[in-house]
Amino acid sequence: MDDQTRMLASMAGLGGLSQADVSDPDSVRKQQSLGQPPQDIGDILQQIMAITDESLDEAQARKHALNCHRMKPALFSVLCEIKEKTGKSIRGVQEEDPPDPQIMRLDNMLLAEGVSGPEKGGGSAAAAAAAAAAGGSPNDGSIEHSDYRAKLAQIRQIYHSELEKYEQACSEFTNHVMNLLREQSRTRPISPKEIERMVAIIHRKFSSIQMQLKQSTCEAVMILRSRFLDARRKRRNFNKQATEVLNEYFYSHLSNPYPSEEAKEELAKKCAITVSQVSNWFGNKRIRYKKNIGKFQEEANLYAVKTAVDAANVSAQASQANSPATPNSGKVVGYRKPVPNFQGPGIR
DNA sequence: ATCCATGATTAGCC
DNA sequence: GGCTAATCATGGAT
């Protein structure tokens, strides 16, 4: 075996610094290449025991000699090239793929929720928006709101600390593998490109772990949102005055209890609730009235009387303001007598 | 604990 | 898109 062939063998991963080098390599190689059963463990142990400082030194010296050989760089690159060509199957898998749409979705959501955004406490805007969407009145639920923010901040904190941990672990592991490969590239044909690819594989693995983290964070945020912002969970009865205003309108428009968009806006303003709450209220009222007119009879009479009295007051004031000679002729707008037969004919 | 009232949501209709 | 009817979920009285 001349120097070059020995080196080729050693670089192709057959040699290096194995126990075969330091004791009797040929017997082991021959046995294995001939498909014979591996030699006894006793024999191997014998060989290990036979390793001395001297033989180690000799092996190191030989390795050093190989590394310093003038042909080494050229041969190394040739071997790398061969390996590159034969390793097509691996390459196909690792080609750059476009950014995962799912991870983009998760990123967008976390950003929107203020979890992954740059500024601290970024959830407030999202929380406010969500609260507004839920249709709550402007000044209620401030306690729950701050509670929501606190919980969101907690999620955010956990998310960031976990992310940091993953990133640290990733870079540590990457460094470790890179060092290992660099070290091995002295004795095996490992090109920098291959190391790069390995690093990419590691990053891919870690990013899939990151995706799981993002996914579970998203789930936590969704649960939090539904817990705090589901309007049904924090239902509050409208105040007495608001209910009165709505009932007044309902019973004084019993023949057609369908307020126009403008009327709804007006009522919403008066009651300090949203237009959709007004719509909900009328929807519920109509159906419940229709289902049990008898039950609402008393209420209907009450509001009819109330409306009549109000109208009388208004007209009395008006007649006082005008001339005393013209009484309330035809001025009783919105008056509705206490009808014994409330059919609500207008309800579809 | 139970029941009723009530605001919100949902599916289906027009 | 607005409405009805059914239903859910909670508040409050008992």
mmCIF file with all atom_site columns, N, CA and C in Angstrom, chain A residues 15-78:
data_model
loop_
_atom_site.group_PDB
_atom_site.id
_atom_site.type_symbol
_atom_site.label_atom_id
_atom_site.label_alt_id
_atom_site.label_comp_id
_atom_site.label_asym_id
_atom_site.label_entity_id
_atom_site.label_seq_id
_atom_site.pdbx_PDB_ins_code
_atom_site.Cartn_x
_atom_site.Cartn_y
_atom_site.Cartn_z
_atom_site.occupancy
_atom_site.B_iso_or_equiv
_atom_site.pdbx_formal_charge
_atom_site.auth_seq_id
_atom_site.auth_comp_id
_atom_site.auth_asym_id
_atom_site.auth_atom_id
_atom_site.pdbx_PDB_model_num
ATOM 1   N N  . GLY A 1 15 ? -10.682 4.083   7.085  1.00 0.00 ? 15 GLY A N  1
ATOM 2   C CA . GLY A 1 15 ? -9.565  4.063   8.029  1.00 0.00 ? 15 GLY A CA 1
ATOM 3   C C  . GLY A 1 15 ? -9.741  5.045   9.147  1.00 0.00 ? 15 GLY A C  1
ATOM 4   N N  . GLY A 1 16 ? -9.065  6.156   9.049  1.00 0.00 ? 16 GLY A N  1
ATOM 5   C CA . GLY A 1 16 ? -9.073  7.083   10.149 1.00 0.00 ? 16 GLY A CA 1
ATOM 6   C C  . GLY A 1 16 ? -8.281  6.496   11.277 1.00 0.00 ? 16 GLY A C  1
ATOM 7   N N  . LEU A 1 17 ? -8.716  6.816   12.451 1.00 0.00 ? 17 LEU A N  1
ATOM 8   C CA . LEU A 1 17 ? -8.008  6.296   13.610 1.00 0.00 ? 17 LEU A CA 1
ATOM 9   C C  . LEU A 1 17 ? -8.858  5.235   14.271 1.00 0.00 ? 17 LEU A C  1
ATOM 10  N N  . SER A 1 18 ? -8.820  4.044   13.702 1.00 0.00 ? 18 SER A N  1
ATOM 11  C CA . SER A 1 18 ? -9.584  2.954   14.302 1.00 0.00 ? 18 SER A CA 1
ATOM 12  C C  . SER A 1 18 ? -8.646  2.014   15.017 1.00 0.00 ? 18 SER A C  1
ATOM 13  N N  . GLN A 1 19 ? -9.272  1.162   15.816 1.00 0.00 ? 19 GLN A N  1
ATOM 14  C CA . GLN A 1 19 ? -8.420  0.193   16.521 1.00 0.00 ? 19 GLN A CA 1
ATOM 15  C C  . GLN A 1 19 ? -7.714  -0.709  15.535 1.00 0.00 ? 19 GLN A C  1
ATOM 16  N N  . ALA A 1 20 ? -8.337  -0.870  14.335 1.00 0.00 ? 20 ALA A N  1
ATOM 17  C CA . ALA A 1 20 ? -7.702  -1.698  13.311 1.00 0.00 ? 20 ALA A CA 1
ATOM 18  C C  . ALA A 1 20 ? -6.351  -1.116  12.929 1.00 0.00 ? 20 ALA A C  1
ATOM 19  N N  . ASP A 1 21 ? -6.283  0.217   12.941 1.00 0.00 ? 21 ASP A N  1
ATOM 20  C CA . ASP A 1 21 ? -5.019  0.851   12.590 1.00 0.00 ? 21 ASP A CA 1
ATOM 21  C C  . ASP A 1 21 ? -3.945  0.603   13.621 1.00 0.00 ? 21 ASP A C  1
ATOM 22  N N  . VAL A 1 22 ? -4.399  0.597   14.827 1.00 0.00 ? 22 VAL A N  1
ATOM 23  C CA . VAL A 1 22 ? -3.387  0.544   15.885 1.00 0.00 ? 22 VAL A CA 1
ATOM 24  C C  . VAL A 1 22 ? -2.979  -0.876  16.250 1.00 0.00 ? 22 VAL A C  1
ATOM 25  N N  . SER A 1 23 ? -3.796  -1.841  15.875 1.00 0.00 ? 23 SER A N  1
ATOM 26  C CA . SER A 1 23 ? -3.331  -3.200  16.149 1.00 0.00 ? 23 SER A CA 1
ATOM 27  C C  . SER A 1 23 ? -3.149  -3.929  14.820 1.00 0.00 ? 23 SER A C  1
ATOM 28  N N  . ASP A 1 24 ? -3.934  -4.955  14.613 1.00 0.00 ? 24 ASP A N  1
ATOM 29  C CA . ASP A 1 24 ? -3.791  -5.682  13.357 1.00 0.00 ? 24 ASP A CA 1
ATOM 30  C C  . ASP A 1 24 ? -5.046  -5.493  12.508 1.00 0.00 ? 24 ASP A C  1
ATOM 31  N N  . PRO A 1 25 ? -5.020  -4.557  11.608 1.00 0.00 ? 25 PRO A N  1
ATOM 32  C CA . PRO A 1 25 ? -6.220  -4.212  10.858 1.00 0.00 ? 25 PRO A CA 1
ATOM 33  C C  . PRO A 1 25 ? -6.665  -5.295  9.893  1.00 0.00 ? 25 PRO A C  1
ATOM 34  N N  . ASP A 1 26 ? -5.724  -5.960  9.298  1.00 0.00 ? 26 ASP A N  1
ATOM 35  C CA . ASP A 1 26 ? -6.065  -6.830  8.169  1.00 0.00 ? 26 ASP A CA 1
ATOM 36  C C  . ASP A 1 26 ? -6.969  -8.002  8.533  1.00 0.00 ? 26 ASP A C  1
ATOM 37  N N  . SER A 1 27 ? -6.761  -8.578  9.662  1.00 0.00 ? 27 SER A N  1
ATOM 38  C CA . SER A 1 27 ? -7.565  -9.752  10.014 1.00 0.00 ? 27 SER A CA 1
ATOM 39  C C  . SER A 1 27 ? -9.047  -9.398  10.138 1.00 0.00 ? 27 SER A C  1
ATOM 40  N N  . VAL A 1 28 ? -9.305  -8.265  10.787 1.00 0.00 ? 28 VAL A N  1
ATOM 41  C CA . VAL A 1 28 ? -10.707 -7.836  10.979 1.00 0.00 ? 28 VAL A CA 1
ATOM 42  C C  . VAL A 1 28 ? -11.359 -7.523  9.644  1.00 0.00 ? 28 VAL A C  1
ATOM 43  N N  . ARG A 1 29 ? -10.677 -6.746  8.824  1.00 0.00 ? 29 ARG A N  1
ATOM 44  C CA . ARG A 1 29 ? -11.240 -6.328  7.541  1.00 0.00 ? 29 ARG A CA 1
ATOM 45  C C  . ARG A 1 29 ? -11.546 -7.528  6.666  1.00 0.00 ? 29 ARG A C  1
ATOM 46  N N  . LYS A 1 30 ? -10.596 -8.441  6.648  1.00 0.00 ? 30 LYS A N  1
ATOM 47  C CA . LYS A 1 30 ? -10.779 -9.605  5.790  1.00 0.00 ? 30 LYS A CA 1
ATOM 48  C C  . LYS A 1 30 ? -12.007 -10.393 6.226  1.00 0.00 ? 30 LYS A C  1
ATOM 49  N N  . GLN A 1 31 ? -12.101 -10.602 7.494  1.00 0.00 ? 31 GLN A N  1
ATOM 50  C CA . GLN A 1 31 ? -13.228 -11.383 8.011  1.00 0.00 ? 31 GLN A CA 1
ATOM 51  C C  . GLN A 1 31 ? -14.554 -10.736 7.625  1.00 0.00 ? 31 GLN A C  1
ATOM 52  N N  . GLN A 1 32 ? -14.619 -9.389  7.834  1.00 0.00 ? 32 GLN A N  1
ATOM 53  C CA . GLN A 1 32 ? -15.896 -8.723  7.607  1.00 0.00 ? 32 GLN A CA 1
ATOM 54  C C  . GLN A 1 32 ? -16.237 -8.678  6.132  1.00 0.00 ? 32 GLN A C  1
ATOM 55  N N  . SER A 1 33 ? -15.216 -8.428  5.307  1.00 0.00 ? 33 SER A N  1
ATOM 56  C CA . SER A 1 33 ? -15.514 -8.331  3.884  1.00 0.00 ? 33 SER A CA 1
ATOM 57  C C  . SER A 1 33 ? -15.896 -9.683  3.311  1.00 0.00 ? 33 SER A C  1
ATOM 58  N N  . LEU A 1 34 ? -15.475 -10.738 3.925  1.00 0.00 ? 34 LEU A N  1
ATOM 59  C CA . LEU A 1 34 ? -15.827 -12.065 3.430  1.00 0.00 ? 34 LEU A CA 1
ATOM 60  C C  . LEU A 1 34 ? -17.154 -12.557 3.987  1.00 0.00 ? 34 LEU A C  1
ATOM 61  N N  . GLY A 1 35 ? -17.786 -11.715 4.756  1.00 0.00 ? 35 GLY A N  1
ATOM 62  C CA . GLY A 1 35 ? -19.089 -12.085 5.287  1.00 0.00 ? 35 GLY A CA 1
ATOM 63  C C  . GLY A 1 35 ? -18.995 -13.101 6.408  1.00 0.00 ? 35 GLY A C  1
ATOM 64  N N  . GLN A 1 36 ? -17.841 -13.227 6.982  1.00 0.00 ? 36 GLN A N  1
ATOM 65  C CA . GLN A 1 36 ? -17.702 -14.168 8.101  1.00 0.00 ? 36 GLN A CA 1
ATOM 66  C C  . GLN A 1 36 ? -18.263 -13.533 9.375  1.00 0.00 ? 36 GLN A C  1
ATOM 67  N N  . PRO A 1 37 ? -18.659 -14.362 10.341 1.00 0.00 ? 37 PRO A N  1
ATOM 68  C CA . PRO A 1 37 ? -19.160 -13.790 11.590 1.00 0.00 ? 37 PRO A CA 1
ATOM 69  C C  . PRO A 1 37 ? -18.090 -12.951 12.242 1.00 0.00 ? 37 PRO A C  1
ATOM 70  N N  . PRO A 1 38 ? -18.502 -11.847 12.880 1.00 0.00 ? 38 PRO A N  1
ATOM 71  C CA . PRO A 1 38 ? -17.504 -11.005 13.549 1.00 0.00 ? 38 PRO A CA 1
ATOM 72  C C  . PRO A 1 38 ? -16.739 -11.808 14.595 1.00 0.00 ? 38 PRO A C  1
ATOM 73  N N  . GLN A 1 39 ? -15.537 -11.412 14.784 1.00 0.00 ? 39 GLN A N  1
ATOM 74  C CA . GLN A 1 39 ? -14.718 -12.183 15.723 1.00 0.00 ? 39 GLN A CA 1
ATOM 75  C C  . GLN A 1 39 ? -15.246 -12.027 17.153 1.00 0.00 ? 39 GLN A C  1
ATOM 76  N N  . ASP A 1 40 ? -14.767 -12.891 17.970 1.00 0.00 ? 40 ASP A N  1
ATOM 77  C CA . ASP A 1 40 ? -15.236 -12.889 19.356 1.00 0.00 ? 40 ASP A CA 1
ATOM 78  C C  . ASP A 1 40 ? -14.998 -11.559 20.044 1.00 0.00 ? 40 ASP A C  1
ATOM 79  N N  . ILE A 1 41 ? -15.900 -11.263 20.940 1.00 0.00 ? 41 ILE A N  1
ATOM 80  C CA . ILE A 1 41 ? -15.719 -10.047 21.734 1.00 0.00 ? 41 ILE A CA 1
ATOM 81  C C  . ILE A 1 41 ? -14.397 -10.121 22.480 1.00 0.00 ? 41 ILE A C  1
ATOM 82  N N  . GLY A 1 42 ? -14.057 -11.325 22.867 1.00 0.00 ? 42 GLY A N  1
ATOM 83  C CA . GLY A 1 42 ? -12.784 -11.534 23.579 1.00 0.00 ? 42 GLY A CA 1
ATOM 84  C C  . GLY A 1 42 ? -11.610 -11.050 22.758 1.00 0.00 ? 42 GLY A C  1
ATOM 85  N N  . ASP A 1 43 ? -11.648 -11.369 21.455 1.00 0.00 ? 43 ASP A N  1
ATOM 86  C CA . ASP A 1 43 ? -10.557 -10.941 20.572 1.00 0.00 ? 43 ASP A CA 1
ATOM 87  C C  . ASP A 1 43 ? -10.481 -9.431  20.494 1.00 0.00 ? 43 ASP A C  1
ATOM 88  N N  . ILE A 1 44 ? -11.684 -8.824  20.336 1.00 0.00 ? 44 ILE A N  1
ATOM 89  C CA . ILE A 1 44 ? -11.714 -7.348  20.223 1.00 0.00 ? 44 ILE A CA 1
ATOM 90  C C  . ILE A 1 44 ? -11.144 -6.720  21.488 1.00 0.00 ? 44 ILE A C  1
ATOM 91  N N  . LEU A 1 45 ? -11.609 -7.255  22.602 1.00 0.00 ? 45 LEU A N  1
ATOM 92  C CA . LEU A 1 45 ? -11.094 -6.734  23.873 1.00 0.00 ? 45 LEU A CA 1
ATOM 93  C C  . LEU A 1 45 ? -9.577  -6.878  23.937 1.00 0.00 ? 45 LEU A C  1
ATOM 94  N N  . GLN A 1 46 ? -9.132  -8.010  23.441 1.00 0.00 ? 46 GLN A N  1
ATOM 95  C CA . GLN A 1 46 ? -7.680  -8.271  23.419 1.00 0.00 ? 46 GLN A CA 1
ATOM 96  C C  . GLN A 1 46 ? -6.961  -7.168  22.657 1.00 0.00 ? 46 GLN A C  1
ATOM 97  N N  . GLN A 1 47 ? -7.573  -6.832  21.504 1.00 0.00 ? 47 GLN A N  1
ATOM 98  C CA . GLN A 1 47 ? -6.939  -5.802  20.667 1.00 0.00 ? 47 GLN A CA 1
ATOM 99  C C  . GLN A 1 47 ? -6.939  -4.454  21.380 1.00 0.00 ? 47 GLN A C  1
ATOM 100 N N  . ILE A 1 48 ? -8.104  -4.159  22.009 1.00 0.00 ? 48 ILE A N  1
ATOM 101 C CA . ILE A 1 48 ? -8.163  -2.871  22.728 1.00 0.00 ? 48 ILE A CA 1
ATOM 102 C C  . ILE A 1 48 ? -7.103  -2.830  23.812 1.00 0.00 ? 48 ILE A C  1
ATOM 103 N N  . MET A 1 49 ? -6.983  -3.940  24.504 1.00 0.00 ? 49 MET A N  1
ATOM 104 C CA . MET A 1 49 ? -5.979  -4.009  25.571 1.00 0.00 ? 49 MET A CA 1
ATOM 105 C C  . MET A 1 49 ? -4.568  -3.833  25.015 1.00 0.00 ? 49 MET A C  1
ATOM 106 N N  . ALA A 1 50 ? -4.422  -4.217  23.763 1.00 0.00 ? 50 ALA A N  1
ATOM 107 C CA . ALA A 1 50 ? -3.086  -4.162  23.173 1.00 0.00 ? 50 ALA A CA 1
ATOM 108 C C  . ALA A 1 50 ? -2.674  -2.744  22.788 1.00 0.00 ? 50 ALA A C  1
ATOM 109 N N  . ILE A 1 51 ? -3.677  -1.811  22.818 1.00 0.00 ? 51 ILE A N  1
ATOM 110 C CA . ILE A 1 51 ? -3.343  -0.433  22.447 1.00 0.00 ? 51 ILE A CA 1
ATOM 111 C C  . ILE A 1 51 ? -2.448  0.153   23.525 1.00 0.00 ? 51 ILE A C  1
ATOM 112 N N  . THR A 1 52 ? -1.345  0.697   23.055 1.00 0.00 ? 52 THR A N  1
ATOM 113 C CA . THR A 1 52 ? -0.429  1.311   24.010 1.00 0.00 ? 52 THR A CA 1
ATOM 114 C C  . THR A 1 52 ? -0.241  2.768   23.646 1.00 0.00 ? 52 THR A C  1
ATOM 115 N N  . ASP A 1 53 ? 0.353   3.505   24.523 1.00 0.00 ? 53 ASP A N  1
ATOM 116 C CA . ASP A 1 53 ? 0.638   4.913   24.240 1.00 0.00 ? 53 ASP A CA 1
ATOM 117 C C  . ASP A 1 53 ? 1.484   5.035   22.976 1.00 0.00 ? 53 ASP A C  1
ATOM 118 N N  . GLU A 1 54 ? 2.331   4.109   22.857 1.00 0.00 ? 54 GLU A N  1
ATOM 119 C CA . GLU A 1 54 ? 3.241   4.156   21.717 1.00 0.00 ? 54 GLU A CA 1
ATOM 120 C C  . GLU A 1 54 ? 2.466   4.006   20.403 1.00 0.00 ? 54 GLU A C  1
ATOM 121 N N  . SER A 1 55 ? 1.593   2.966   20.372 1.00 0.00 ? 55 SER A N  1
ATOM 122 C CA . SER A 1 55 ? 0.844   2.734   19.136 1.00 0.00 ? 55 SER A CA 1
ATOM 123 C C  . SER A 1 55 ? -0.088  3.907   18.834 1.00 0.00 ? 55 SER A C  1
ATOM 124 N N  . LEU A 1 56 ? -0.650  4.526   19.898 1.00 0.00 ? 56 LEU A N  1
ATOM 125 C CA . LEU A 1 56 ? -1.499  5.704   19.701 1.00 0.00 ? 56 LEU A CA 1
ATOM 126 C C  . LEU A 1 56 ? -0.697  6.842   19.083 1.00 0.00 ? 56 LEU A C  1
ATOM 127 N N  . ASP A 1 57 ? 0.445   7.067   19.645 1.00 0.00 ? 57 ASP A N  1
ATOM 128 C CA . ASP A 1 57 ? 1.321   8.127   19.126 1.00 0.00 ? 57 ASP A CA 1
ATOM 129 C C  . ASP A 1 57 ? 1.635   7.887   17.659 1.00 0.00 ? 57 ASP A C  1
ATOM 130 N N  . GLU A 1 58 ? 1.904   6.613   17.387 1.00 0.00 ? 58 GLU A N  1
ATOM 131 C CA . GLU A 1 58 ? 2.251   6.271   16.008 1.00 0.00 ? 58 GLU A CA 1
ATOM 132 C C  . GLU A 1 58 ? 1.076   6.572   15.074 1.00 0.00 ? 58 GLU A C  1
ATOM 133 N N  . ALA A 1 59 ? -0.113  6.184   15.555 1.00 0.00 ? 59 ALA A N  1
ATOM 134 C CA . ALA A 1 59 ? -1.312  6.406   14.737 1.00 0.00 ? 59 ALA A CA 1
ATOM 135 C C  . ALA A 1 59 ? -1.543  7.902   14.510 1.00 0.00 ? 59 ALA A C  1
ATOM 136 N N  . GLN A 1 60 ? -1.378  8.685   15.579 1.00 0.00 ? 60 GLN A N  1
ATOM 137 C CA . GLN A 1 60 ? -1.544  10.138  15.459 1.00 0.00 ? 60 GLN A CA 1
ATOM 138 C C  . GLN A 1 60 ? -0.561  10.694  14.445 1.00 0.00 ? 60 GLN A C  1
ATOM 139 N N  . ALA A 1 61 ? 0.635   10.195  14.521 1.00 0.00 ? 61 ALA A N  1
ATOM 140 C CA . ALA A 1 61 ? 1.672   10.680  13.618 1.00 0.00 ? 61 ALA A CA 1
ATOM 141 C C  . ALA A 1 61 ? 1.297   10.362  12.177 1.00 0.00 ? 61 ALA A C  1
ATOM 142 N N  . ARG A 1 62 ? 0.768   9.172   11.984 1.00 0.00 ? 62 ARG A N  1
ATOM 143 C CA . ARG A 1 62 ? 0.391   8.785   10.627 1.00 0.00 ? 62 ARG A CA 1
ATOM 144 C C  . ARG A 1 62 ? -0.759  9.658   10.119 1.00 0.00 ? 62 ARG A C  1
ATOM 145 N N  . LYS A 1 63 ? -1.683  9.897   11.027 1.00 0.00 ? 63 LYS A N  1
ATOM 146 C CA . LYS A 1 63 ? -2.825  10.736  10.656 1.00 0.00 ? 63 LYS A CA 1
ATOM 147 C C  . LYS A 1 63 ? -2.353  12.144  10.271 1.00 0.00 ? 63 LYS A C  1
ATOM 148 N N  . HIS A 1 64 ? -1.474  12.656  11.067 1.00 0.00 ? 64 HIS A N  1
ATOM 149 C CA . HIS A 1 64 ? -0.931  13.985  10.806 1.00 0.00 ? 64 HIS A CA 1
ATOM 150 C C  . HIS A 1 64 ? -0.226  14.002  9.450  1.00 0.00 ? 64 HIS A C  1
ATOM 151 N N  . ALA A 1 65 ? 0.527   12.943  9.206  1.00 0.00 ? 65 ALA A N  1
ATOM 152 C CA . ALA A 1 65 ? 1.250   12.845  7.932  1.00 0.00 ? 65 ALA A CA 1
ATOM 153 C C  . ALA A 1 65 ? 0.276   12.879  6.758  1.00 0.00 ? 65 ALA A C  1
ATOM 154 N N  . LEU A 1 66 ? -0.837  12.163  6.938  1.00 0.00 ? 66 LEU A N  1
ATOM 155 C CA . LEU A 1 66 ? -1.846  12.138  5.877  1.00 0.00 ? 66 LEU A CA 1
ATOM 156 C C  . LEU A 1 66 ? -2.436  13.525  5.655  1.00 0.00 ? 66 LEU A C  1
ATOM 157 N N  . ASN A 1 67 ? -2.739  14.186  6.775  1.00 0.00 ? 67 ASN A N  1
ATOM 158 C CA . ASN A 1 67 ? -3.350  15.515  6.665  1.00 0.00 ? 67 ASN A CA 1
ATOM 159 C C  . ASN A 1 67 ? -2.421  16.510  5.996  1.00 0.00 ? 67 ASN A C  1
ATOM 160 N N  . CYS A 1 68 ? -1.165  16.319  6.193  1.00 0.00 ? 68 CYS A N  1
ATOM 161 C CA . CYS A 1 68 ? -0.212  17.273  5.634  1.00 0.00 ? 68 CYS A CA 1
ATOM 162 C C  . CYS A 1 68 ? 0.245   16.901  4.221  1.00 0.00 ? 68 CYS A C  1
ATOM 163 N N  . HIS A 1 69 ? -0.247  15.798  3.751  1.00 0.00 ? 69 HIS A N  1
ATOM 164 C CA . HIS A 1 69 ? 0.188   15.359  2.423  1.00 0.00 ? 69 HIS A CA 1
ATOM 165 C C  . HIS A 1 69 ? -0.198  16.387  1.368  1.00 0.00 ? 69 HIS A C  1
ATOM 166 N N  . ARG A 1 70 ? 0.697   16.604  0.397  1.00 0.00 ? 70 ARG A N  1
ATOM 167 C CA . ARG A 1 70 ? 0.464   17.679  -0.576 1.00 0.00 ? 70 ARG A CA 1
ATOM 168 C C  . ARG A 1 70 ? -0.742  17.393  -1.471 1.00 0.00 ? 70 ARG A C  1
ATOM 169 N N  . MET A 1 71 ? -1.108  16.130  -1.596 1.00 0.00 ? 71 MET A N  1
ATOM 170 C CA . MET A 1 71 ? -2.245  15.782  -2.452 1.00 0.00 ? 71 MET A CA 1
ATOM 171 C C  . MET A 1 71 ? -3.581  15.835  -1.710 1.00 0.00 ? 71 MET A C  1
ATOM 172 N N  . LYS A 1 72 ? -3.500  16.048  -0.408 1.00 0.00 ? 72 LYS A N  1
ATOM 173 C CA . LYS A 1 72 ? -4.721  15.911  0.388  1.00 0.00 ? 72 LYS A CA 1
ATOM 174 C C  . LYS A 1 72 ? -5.869  16.836  -0.063 1.00 0.00 ? 72 LYS A C  1
ATOM 175 N N  . PRO A 1 73 ? -5.612  18.164  -0.228 1.00 0.00 ? 73 PRO A N  1
ATOM 176 C CA . PRO A 1 73 ? -6.730  19.038  -0.597 1.00 0.00 ? 73 PRO A CA 1
ATOM 177 C C  . PRO A 1 73 ? -7.403  18.609  -1.902 1.00 0.00 ? 73 PRO A C  1
ATOM 178 N N  . ALA A 1 74 ? -6.582  18.248  -2.878 1.00 0.00 ? 74 ALA A N  1
ATOM 179 C CA . ALA A 1 74 ? -7.142  17.851  -4.170 1.00 0.00 ? 74 ALA A CA 1
ATOM 180 C C  . ALA A 1 74 ? -7.993  16.597  -4.040 1.00 0.00 ? 74 ALA A C  1
ATOM 181 N N  . LEU A 1 75 ? -7.457  15.619  -3.367 1.00 0.00 ? 75 LEU A N  1
ATOM 182 C CA . LEU A 1 75 ? -8.195  14.364  -3.189 1.00 0.00 ? 75 LEU A CA 1
ATOM 183 C C  . LEU A 1 75 ? -9.471  14.585  -2.383 1.00 0.00 ? 75 LEU A C  1
ATOM 184 N N  . PHE A 1 76 ? -9.335  15.431  -1.392 1.00 0.00 ? 76 PHE A N  1
ATOM 185 C CA . PHE A 1 76 ? -10.491 15.722  -0.546 1.00 0.00 ? 76 PHE A CA 1
ATOM 186 C C  . PHE A 1 76 ? -11.628 16.285  -1.386 1.00 0.00 ? 76 PHE A C  1
ATOM 187 N N  . SER A 1 77 ? -11.267 17.250  -2.260 1.00 0.00 ? 77 SER A N  1
ATOM 188 C CA . SER A 1 77 ? -12.329 17.872  -3.057 1.00 0.00 ? 77 SER A CA 1
ATOM 189 C C  . SER A 1 77 ? -12.905 16.875  -4.049 1.00 0.00 ? 77 SER A C  1
ATOM 190 N N  . VAL A 1 78 ? -12.053 16.010  -4.599 1.00 0.00 ? 78 VAL A N  1
ATOM 191 C CA . VAL A 1 78 ? -12.555 14.985  -5.526 1.00 0.00 ? 78 VAL A CA 1
ATOM 192 C C  . VAL A 1 78 ? -13.538 14.071  -4.821 1.00 0.00 ? 78 VAL A C  1
#
